[in-house]
Amino acid sequence: MATSVQLESNSMQSPTSVDGQPPRFVYVQTFGCQMNVNDTDRIHQVLAPYNYTPTTDPAQANLILLNTCSVRDRAEHKMMSRLGRLAPLKEFNDDLILGVAGCVAQQEGEKLLAKVPYLDLVFGPDHVAKLPVLLDRVRGSEGRVSETKFFKRKDYAFLEAEPRDDVKVSEFVTIMKGCDKVCAFCIVPFTRGREVSKSPEMIIREVKKLVAGGAREITLLGQNVNSYGKDISAKGDRVPTFAQLLRDVDAIEGVERLRFTTSHPMDCIDDLIACFGDVPSLCEFFHLPVQSGSNEILEAMRRFYTRASYLARVENLRRQCPDIALSTDIIVGFPGETEAQFQDTLSLLAEVRYDSIFAFKYSERPGTRAAKMGDTVPEPEKKRRLAEVLELQAGITRAKMEAYVGQELEILVEGPSKKSSAGGEGRFQIMGRTRSNLIVNVPVPLGEFWSNRWIGRLAKVRVLEAKSNSLFGEFV
Ligand code: 5AD
Ligand code: SF4
């Protein structure tokens, strides 16, 4: 199926057409969050009409892009060392363009070009749509290019996903970019800019196309999806609230399952909570980052909720939907975090009993408010706190997983399990997810494993065993 690109706002010069030229290869490596993964998809989408085929071999590539998140410093370090290892390829291939995309590119811009002499291109997430133009500029007289300006709201071009032949069972649809919150530790407002929402018409069209291509599960994606549409309504235009958008997407035929990520607890208001158990395809799963259990730290983080108001939201959610699975993000070692404040985080985890968590050591990000507070908790102490958090949660997760043994659950089959490629006894297993986002691996007969007939199906499984991060079951 041909891929074409449609821009919501089309104010760009058109790049040189490469019709009739031999195919080129692009290697994109992604470091970081789902937003970056989504940007990588957009990169492939925008390059496809210019004869670029994705490759997994950097030595074959005419274009290498490292697309990197900068929320924590780890991804950034990984990207820099990868860049160093890729540099020698430039010596053997004069045609090769080496570029850095994503949040790190946005954050560093020209500085990155100055620091890395063999780098040709640096561009922020707003510039993905005009990547072919940037490549022409690199090949032309400019040689080295950095583009990190944010588009003004009215000019911002979202790429509309067009039919692809590799649509997965579970697909992400970006509904907005940027974040207007001011969390002291977070670099996202600097790297992704202010909130800009995609038009509801475009979202609905994208979902319909993905469903027509075989998707069964849609995850609406944004840094703070609960704020969806506020930038549009501020201009006086009519736009659904996020809760209404969920209902509109749910109404699309073929959407079996609906999810969203991520939400700020402050904006998790009653009309959204009411959707759980009420919007049929909306899965009973909510990722609601708390970051800390200490009121003092939450205030220093500028999260604008308290432990008590967060817990009240959790209670409301559980009242509305008793089976809801909850996950969260935790930061340990925020500047000034005392042992007692850290203990507040542990006690919150014990109180909420999340199904799963993501926990991080605080990492100082340039330009943020928290960076002015110093990085006061020593690294070994951060490590210890992180280990304690993970140990406490491991016990909770284990107990929750074991409670599923013997139960019948519905899974949406996504494909072969990870274990299937490792061979051995897990060789002919397929994997699916429950509505609560748990992975279940299920063995199938050899012939059926290769037939792919399970992929995209909703199926009932009986859970036989709980592993540390997944369940093992059989079809009922
Ligand atoms: N240090 C550590 N963790 C961070 N996060 C965001 N910024 C930082 C930082 N500077 C975490 C938060 C957020 C998740 C996506 O990443 O927990 O919710
Ligand atoms: Fe960062 Fe806070 Fe926005 Fe989340 S809500 S992206 S943590 S600024």
Coordinates of C-alpha atoms and ligand atoms in Angstrom, one line a residue:
M1 CA 0.0 0.0 0.0
A2 CA 1.4 3.4 -0.9
T3 CA 2.2 5.8 1.9
S4 CA 1.4 9.4 1.5
V5 CA 1.6 12.3 3.8
Q6 CA -1.0 14.9 4.4
L7 CA -0.3 18.0 6.5
E8 CA -2.8 19.8 8.7
S9 CA -1.2 23.0 7.8
N10 CA 0.7 23.0 4.6
S11 CA 3.0 25.9 4.4
M12 CA 6.3 24.2 3.4
Q13 CA 8.5 24.3 0.4
S14 CA 8.4 21.0 -1.4
P15 CA 11.7 19.0 -1.4
T16 CA 13.4 17.6 -4.5
S17 CA 11.5 14.6 -5.8
V18 CA 13.6 11.4 -6.1
D19 CA 11.3 9.6 -8.5
G20 CA 13.2 7.2 -10.7
Q21 CA 16.3 7.2 -8.5
P22 CA 17.5 4.0 -6.8
P23 CA 16.1 3.4 -3.3
R24 CA 17.8 4.8 -0.3
F25 CA 17.9 3.3 3.1
V26 CA 17.2 4.9 6.4
Y27 CA 18.3 3.6 9.8
V28 CA 16.5 5.1 12.8
Q29 CA 17.3 4.2 16.3
T30 CA 14.9 5.3 19.0
F31 CA 15.9 6.0 22.6
G32 CA 13.1 6.8 25.0
C33 CA 9.4 7.1 25.5
Q34 CA 6.4 6.3 23.4
M35 CA 6.3 9.9 22.0
N36 CA 9.7 9.2 20.5
V37 CA 8.6 5.9 19.1
N38 CA 5.7 7.7 17.5
D39 CA 8.0 10.3 16.1
T40 CA 10.1 7.5 14.5
D41 CA 6.9 6.2 12.8
R42 CA 6.3 9.7 11.5
I43 CA 9.9 9.9 10.2
H44 CA 9.4 6.7 8.2
Q45 CA 6.0 7.9 7.0
V46 CA 7.4 11.2 5.7
L47 CA 10.4 9.6 4.0
A48 CA 8.6 6.7 2.3
P49 CA 7.4 8.8 -0.7
Y50 CA 11.1 9.9 -1.2
N51 CA 12.2 6.3 -1.8
Y52 CA 13.6 5.7 1.7
T53 CA 13.2 2.1 2.9
P54 CA 13.8 1.4 6.6
T55 CA 16.8 -0.8 7.3
T56 CA 18.1 -2.4 10.5
D57 CA 21.7 -2.3 9.3
P58 CA 23.4 1.1 9.8
A59 CA 26.2 0.1 7.3
Q60 CA 23.6 -0.1 4.5
A61 CA 22.0 3.3 5.3
N62 CA 22.2 6.5 3.4
L63 CA 20.6 8.3 6.3
I64 CA 21.1 7.4 10.0
L65 CA 19.0 9.2 12.6
L66 CA 19.2 8.8 16.4
N67 CA 15.8 9.8 17.8
T68 CA 16.3 10.6 21.5
C69 CA 14.2 11.4 24.5
S70 CA 15.8 13.7 27.1
V71 CA 13.4 13.3 30.0
R72 CA 16.2 11.6 32.0
D73 CA 19.9 11.8 31.2
R74 CA 20.3 8.0 30.6
A75 CA 18.9 8.0 27.1
E76 CA 21.0 11.1 26.2
H77 CA 24.2 9.3 27.3
K78 CA 23.3 6.2 25.4
M79 CA 22.7 8.3 22.3
M80 CA 26.0 10.1 22.5
S81 CA 28.0 6.8 22.8
R82 CA 26.0 5.3 19.9
L83 CA 26.8 8.4 17.8
G84 CA 30.5 7.9 18.5
R85 CA 30.3 4.2 17.4
L86 CA 28.5 5.2 14.2
A87 CA 30.9 8.0 13.2
P88 CA 33.4 5.7 11.4
L89 CA 30.7 4.8 8.8
K90 CA 31.0 8.3 7.5
E91 CA 34.5 7.6 6.4
F92 CA 33.4 4.8 4.1
N93 CA 30.3 6.5 2.7
D94 CA 30.4 10.1 1.5
D95 CA 26.7 10.0 0.8
L96 CA 25.8 9.2 4.4
I97 CA 23.8 11.8 6.4
L98 CA 24.1 11.4 10.2
G99 CA 21.4 13.2 12.2
V100 CA 20.0 13.5 15.7
A101 CA 16.2 14.0 16.2
G102 CA 13.8 14.2 19.1
C103 CA 14.0 16.0 22.5
V104 CA 17.8 15.9 22.8
A105 CA 18.0 17.6 19.4
Q106 CA 15.5 20.2 20.5
Q107 CA 17.3 20.9 23.7
E108 CA 20.9 21.0 22.3
G109 CA 20.4 22.4 18.7
E110 CA 23.4 24.2 17.3
K111 CA 25.4 23.2 20.4
L112 CA 25.2 19.6 19.4
L113 CA 26.4 20.4 15.9
A114 CA 29.3 22.3 17.4
K115 CA 30.2 19.5 19.8
V116 CA 30.0 16.7 17.3
P117 CA 31.9 17.6 14.1
Y118 CA 30.7 14.7 12.0
L119 CA 27.1 15.3 12.7
D120 CA 25.1 16.7 9.6
L121 CA 21.6 17.3 11.0
V122 CA 19.9 18.2 14.2
F123 CA 16.1 18.7 14.3
G124 CA 13.4 18.9 16.9
P125 CA 10.1 17.0 16.9
D126 CA 8.2 19.9 15.2
H127 CA 10.4 19.5 12.1
V128 CA 9.7 15.8 11.3
A129 CA 7.1 16.8 8.7
K130 CA 9.7 18.8 6.7
L131 CA 12.5 16.3 7.0
P132 CA 12.9 15.8 3.2
V133 CA 13.4 19.6 2.9
L134 CA 16.1 19.5 5.7
L135 CA 17.8 16.6 3.8
D136 CA 17.9 18.7 0.6
R137 CA 19.5 21.5 2.6
V138 CA 22.1 19.2 4.0
R139 CA 22.9 17.9 0.5
G140 CA 22.9 21.5 -0.9
S141 CA 25.1 24.4 0.0
E142 CA 24.3 24.5 3.7
G143 CA 26.0 21.2 4.5
R144 CA 25.1 21.1 8.2
V145 CA 21.7 22.0 9.4
S146 CA 20.0 22.6 12.8
E147 CA 16.3 23.3 13.1
T148 CA 14.8 23.6 16.6
K149 CA 12.4 26.5 16.4
F150 CA 8.9 25.6 17.7
F151 CA 6.2 26.1 15.1
K152 CA 3.7 28.8 16.1
R153 CA 0.5 27.1 17.0
K154 CA -1.3 28.0 13.8
D155 CA 1.6 26.7 11.7
Y156 CA 2.2 23.5 13.5
A157 CA 1.9 20.7 11.1
F158 CA 0.7 17.3 12.4
L159 CA 1.2 14.5 10.1
E160 CA -1.9 12.5 9.4
A161 CA -1.3 8.8 9.4
E162 CA -2.2 7.3 6.1
P163 CA -3.0 3.7 5.4
R164 CA 0.1 1.5 5.9
D165 CA 0.6 -2.2 5.2
D166 CA 2.2 -2.8 8.6
V167 CA -0.6 -1.7 10.9
K168 CA -0.3 -3.5 14.3
V169 CA -3.1 -4.9 16.4
S170 CA -2.4 -2.2 18.9
E171 CA -1.6 1.3 17.6
F172 CA -0.9 4.7 19.1
V173 CA -2.6 7.9 17.9
T174 CA -1.0 11.2 19.0
I175 CA -3.7 13.6 19.9
M176 CA -1.6 16.5 21.2
K177 CA 1.9 17.6 21.6
G178 CA 3.7 19.6 24.3
C179 CA 2.8 20.3 27.9
D180 CA 1.6 23.5 29.7
K181 CA 2.4 22.1 33.2
V182 CA 5.4 23.4 35.1
C183 CA 6.7 20.3 37.0
A184 CA 10.0 21.4 38.4
F185 CA 12.0 18.3 37.4
C186 CA 10.7 18.0 33.8
I187 CA 12.3 19.1 30.6
V188 CA 9.3 18.3 28.4
P189 CA 7.9 21.8 28.3
F190 CA 11.3 22.9 26.9
T191 CA 11.7 20.1 24.4
R192 CA 8.1 19.7 23.2
G193 CA 6.8 23.2 23.8
R194 CA 3.3 24.4 24.7
E195 CA 0.2 22.1 24.3
V196 CA -1.1 21.9 20.8
S197 CA -4.1 19.7 20.1
K198 CA -4.8 17.8 16.9
S199 CA -8.2 18.5 15.5
P200 CA -10.8 15.9 16.5
E201 CA -11.7 15.3 12.8
M202 CA -8.1 14.3 12.1
I203 CA -7.9 12.0 15.1
I204 CA -11.1 10.3 14.1
R205 CA -9.9 9.9 10.5
E206 CA -6.6 8.4 11.8
V207 CA -8.4 5.9 14.1
K208 CA -10.7 4.8 11.3
K209 CA -7.8 4.3 8.9
L210 CA -5.9 2.3 11.5
V211 CA -8.9 0.1 12.3
A212 CA -9.5 -0.4 8.6
G213 CA -5.8 -1.6 8.4
G214 CA -6.3 -4.2 11.2
A215 CA -5.8 -2.3 14.4
R216 CA -8.1 -3.4 17.3
E217 CA -6.7 -1.4 20.1
I218 CA -6.0 2.3 20.1
T219 CA -4.0 4.2 22.6
L220 CA -4.5 8.0 22.5
L221 CA -1.2 9.6 23.2
G222 CA -0.1 12.9 24.6
Q223 CA 2.0 14.3 27.4
N224 CA -1.1 15.3 29.3
V225 CA -4.1 14.0 27.4
N226 CA -6.5 15.4 29.9
S227 CA -5.8 18.9 28.7
Y228 CA -6.8 17.9 25.2
G229 CA -8.5 20.7 23.3
K230 CA -7.9 23.5 25.8
D231 CA -5.7 25.4 23.3
I232 CA -8.4 25.1 20.6
S233 CA -11.3 26.1 22.9
A234 CA -9.2 29.1 24.2
K235 CA -9.4 30.4 20.6
G236 CA -13.2 30.2 20.7
D237 CA -13.4 27.1 18.5
R238 CA -15.6 24.1 19.5
V239 CA -13.8 21.0 20.5
P240 CA -14.7 17.9 22.5
T241 CA -13.3 17.5 26.0
F242 CA -11.0 14.6 26.4
A243 CA -13.8 12.6 28.0
Q244 CA -16.0 13.3 25.0
L245 CA -13.2 12.4 22.6
L246 CA -12.9 9.0 24.3
R247 CA -16.6 8.5 23.7
D248 CA -16.3 9.6 20.1
V249 CA -13.4 7.2 19.4
D250 CA -15.2 4.4 21.3
A251 CA -18.2 4.9 18.8
I252 CA -16.0 4.0 15.8
E253 CA -16.8 0.6 14.6
G254 CA -13.9 -1.8 15.1
V255 CA -12.3 -0.1 18.1
E256 CA -12.4 -3.1 20.5
R257 CA -10.1 -1.5 23.0
L258 CA -9.3 2.0 23.9
R259 CA -6.5 3.3 26.2
F260 CA -4.7 6.6 26.8
T261 CA -1.5 7.9 28.2
T262 CA -0.4 10.1 30.0
S263 CA -2.5 12.0 32.5
H264 CA -1.7 14.6 35.2
P265 CA -3.6 13.8 38.4
M266 CA -4.8 17.5 38.7
D267 CA -6.8 17.1 35.5
C268 CA -8.2 13.7 36.3
I269 CA -11.6 15.1 36.8
D270 CA -15.0 13.5 37.3
D271 CA -16.1 13.4 33.7
L272 CA -13.0 11.4 32.8
I273 CA -13.4 9.1 35.8
A274 CA -17.1 8.6 34.7
C275 CA -15.8 7.1 31.4
F276 CA -14.5 4.0 33.2
G277 CA -17.1 1.2 33.1
D278 CA -19.2 3.5 31.0
V279 CA -17.3 3.7 27.7
P280 CA -17.4 0.0 26.6
S281 CA -14.0 -0.2 24.8
L282 CA -12.1 1.9 27.5
C283 CA -9.8 -0.6 29.2
E284 CA -9.8 -0.9 33.0
F285 CA -6.3 0.5 33.3
F286 CA -5.1 3.9 34.3
H287 CA -1.5 5.2 34.5
L288 CA -1.6 8.1 36.9
P289 CA 1.9 9.4 37.8
V290 CA 2.1 10.4 41.4
Q291 CA 5.9 11.0 41.6
S292 CA 6.1 11.3 45.4
G293 CA 4.0 10.5 48.5
S294 CA 5.3 13.5 50.4
N295 CA 3.3 16.8 50.4
E296 CA 6.5 18.9 50.8
I297 CA 8.2 17.2 47.8
L298 CA 5.0 17.4 45.7
E299 CA 4.9 21.1 46.4
A300 CA 8.6 21.5 45.5
M301 CA 7.9 19.5 42.4
R302 CA 5.1 22.0 41.6
R303 CA 2.6 19.2 41.0
F304 CA -0.3 21.1 42.5
Y305 CA -1.9 18.2 44.3
T306 CA -1.5 16.8 47.7
R307 CA -1.2 13.2 48.8
A308 CA -4.7 13.4 50.1
S309 CA -6.2 14.8 46.9
Y310 CA -4.4 12.2 44.9
L311 CA -5.6 9.4 47.1
A312 CA -9.2 10.8 46.8
R313 CA -8.9 10.5 43.0
V314 CA -7.8 6.9 43.3
E315 CA -10.7 6.2 45.6
N316 CA -13.1 7.8 43.1
L317 CA -11.7 5.7 40.3
R318 CA -11.9 2.5 42.3
R319 CA -15.5 3.4 43.3
Q320 CA -16.4 3.9 39.7
C321 CA -14.5 0.9 38.4
P322 CA -13.6 -1.6 41.2
D323 CA -11.4 -3.7 38.8
I324 CA -9.3 -0.9 37.5
A325 CA -5.6 -1.6 37.3
L326 CA -3.4 1.3 38.3
S327 CA 0.1 2.2 37.5
T328 CA 2.3 5.2 38.3
D329 CA 5.6 6.9 38.0
I330 CA 7.9 7.6 41.0
I331 CA 10.9 9.7 41.3
V332 CA 13.3 9.1 44.2
G333 CA 16.0 11.5 45.3
F334 CA 14.4 14.7 44.2
P335 CA 16.5 17.7 45.5
G336 CA 16.1 18.0 49.3
E337 CA 14.2 14.7 49.7
T338 CA 14.7 13.5 53.3
E339 CA 14.5 10.0 54.5
A340 CA 11.1 10.8 56.1
Q341 CA 9.8 12.2 52.8
F342 CA 11.1 9.1 51.0
Q343 CA 9.2 6.9 53.6
D344 CA 6.1 8.8 52.6
T345 CA 6.5 7.5 49.1
L346 CA 6.9 4.0 50.3
S347 CA 3.8 4.3 52.5
L348 CA 1.8 5.7 49.5
L349 CA 2.8 2.7 47.4
A350 CA 1.8 0.3 50.2
E351 CA -1.5 2.2 50.5
V352 CA -2.5 2.4 46.8
R353 CA -1.1 -1.1 45.9
Y354 CA -0.5 -0.2 42.2
D355 CA -0.5 -3.1 39.8
S356 CA 2.8 -1.8 38.4
I357 CA 5.1 1.2 38.6
F358 CA 7.9 2.9 36.8
A359 CA 10.5 4.3 39.2
F360 CA 13.4 6.6 38.5
K361 CA 16.3 8.2 40.2
Y362 CA 16.0 11.9 39.9
S363 CA 18.3 13.2 37.2
E364 CA 19.0 16.9 36.8
R365 CA 17.8 18.4 33.6
P366 CA 19.3 21.6 32.2
G367 CA 17.1 24.7 32.5
T368 CA 14.5 23.2 34.8
R369 CA 13.5 24.8 38.1
A370 CA 14.8 21.8 40.0
A371 CA 18.2 22.2 38.4
K372 CA 18.5 25.4 40.5
M373 CA 17.9 23.4 43.7
G374 CA 21.1 21.4 43.2
D375 CA 21.3 17.6 43.0
T376 CA 21.4 17.1 46.8
V377 CA 20.7 13.4 47.3
P378 CA 24.0 11.4 46.8
E379 CA 23.9 8.8 44.0
P380 CA 24.4 5.7 46.4
E381 CA 21.4 7.0 48.4
K382 CA 19.3 7.4 45.3
K383 CA 20.2 3.9 44.3
R384 CA 19.2 2.5 47.7
R385 CA 15.9 4.4 47.6
L386 CA 15.2 3.1 44.1
A387 CA 16.0 -0.5 45.2
E388 CA 13.6 -0.2 48.2
V389 CA 10.8 1.1 46.0
L390 CA 11.3 -1.6 43.5
E391 CA 11.4 -4.3 46.2
L392 CA 8.3 -3.1 47.9
Q393 CA 6.4 -3.0 44.6
A394 CA 7.8 -6.4 43.4
G395 CA 6.0 -8.0 46.4
I396 CA 2.7 -6.1 45.6
T397 CA 2.9 -7.0 41.9
R398 CA 3.7 -10.6 42.7
A399 CA 0.7 -10.9 45.1
K400 CA -1.6 -9.3 42.5
M401 CA -0.3 -11.5 39.7
E402 CA -0.8 -14.7 41.8
A403 CA -4.4 -13.7 42.5
Y404 CA -5.1 -14.1 38.8
V405 CA -4.1 -17.8 38.8
G406 CA -7.2 -19.9 38.0
Q407 CA -9.2 -16.9 36.6
E408 CA -10.5 -16.6 33.1
L409 CA -9.5 -13.4 31.4
E410 CA -10.0 -11.9 27.9
I411 CA -6.8 -11.2 25.9
L412 CA -6.2 -9.4 22.7
V413 CA -3.6 -11.5 20.8
E414 CA -0.8 -9.3 19.5
G415 CA 1.6 -11.9 18.0
P416 CA 4.3 -14.4 18.9
S417 CA 5.5 -14.1 22.5
K418 CA 9.0 -12.8 23.2
K419 CA 9.9 -16.2 24.4
S420 CA 9.0 -17.7 21.0
S421 CA 12.2 -16.3 19.4
A422 CA 14.3 -17.6 22.3
G423 CA 13.4 -21.2 21.4
G424 CA 13.1 -23.9 24.1
E425 CA 9.8 -24.7 25.7
G426 CA 8.3 -21.3 25.0
R427 CA 8.9 -21.7 21.3
F428 CA 5.3 -21.8 20.1
Q429 CA 3.7 -19.3 22.4
I430 CA 1.7 -16.3 21.4
M431 CA 1.2 -13.3 23.6
G432 CA -1.8 -11.1 24.3
R433 CA -2.8 -8.4 26.8
T434 CA -5.6 -8.4 29.2
R435 CA -7.8 -5.2 29.4
S436 CA -5.8 -4.4 32.6
N437 CA -2.6 -4.4 30.4
L438 CA -1.1 -7.7 31.7
I439 CA 0.8 -9.8 29.3
V440 CA -0.4 -13.4 29.0
N441 CA 1.6 -16.0 27.1
V442 CA -0.3 -19.0 25.7
P443 CA 1.1 -22.1 23.9
V444 CA -0.5 -23.0 20.6
P445 CA 0.0 -26.0 18.3
L446 CA 2.9 -25.7 15.9
G447 CA 0.7 -25.4 12.7
E448 CA -1.4 -22.7 14.3
F449 CA 1.6 -20.8 15.6
W450 CA 2.7 -20.2 12.0
S451 CA -0.8 -19.6 10.7
N452 CA -1.1 -16.2 12.5
R453 CA -4.8 -16.9 12.8
W454 CA -4.8 -15.8 16.4
I455 CA -3.4 -12.3 15.8
G456 CA -5.9 -9.6 16.4
R457 CA -8.4 -11.9 18.1
L458 CA -10.1 -11.4 21.4
A459 CA -9.8 -14.8 23.2
K460 CA -10.6 -16.2 26.7
V461 CA -7.7 -17.7 28.6
R462 CA -7.4 -19.5 31.9
V463 CA -4.4 -18.3 33.9
L464 CA -2.2 -21.3 34.9
E465 CA 0.8 -19.6 36.3
A466 CA 2.1 -16.1 37.4
K467 CA 5.6 -15.2 36.3
S468 CA 7.3 -12.0 37.5
N469 CA 6.1 -9.8 34.7
S470 CA 3.6 -11.9 32.8
L471 CA 1.1 -14.6 33.2
F472 CA 1.0 -18.0 31.5
G473 CA -2.3 -19.5 30.4
E474 CA -4.3 -21.7 28.1
F475 CA -7.1 -20.9 25.8
V476 CA -10.5 -21.8 27.2
Ligands
5AD1 N1 14.4 12.8 36.7 C1 13.9 11.5 36.9 N2 12.7 11.2 36.4 C2 12.1 12.1 35.6 N3 10.9 12.0 35.0 C3 10.7 13.1 34.3 N4 11.7 14.0 34.6 C4 12.6 13.3 35.4 C5 13.8 13.7 35.9 N5 14.4 14.9 35.7 C6 10.0 10.8 35.1 C7 8.7 11.2 35.7 C8 7.7 11.2 34.6 C9 8.3 10.1 33.7 C10 7.9 10.1 32.3 O1 9.7 10.3 33.8 O2 8.3 10.2 36.7 O3 6.4 10.9 34.9
SF4_2 FE1 6.5 16.9 32.4 FE2 4.8 17.6 34.3 FE3 4.2 17.9 31.7 FE4 4.3 15.4 32.7 S1 2.9 17.0 33.3 S2 5.2 16.2 30.8 S3 6.0 15.6 34.2 S4 5.8 19.0 32.9

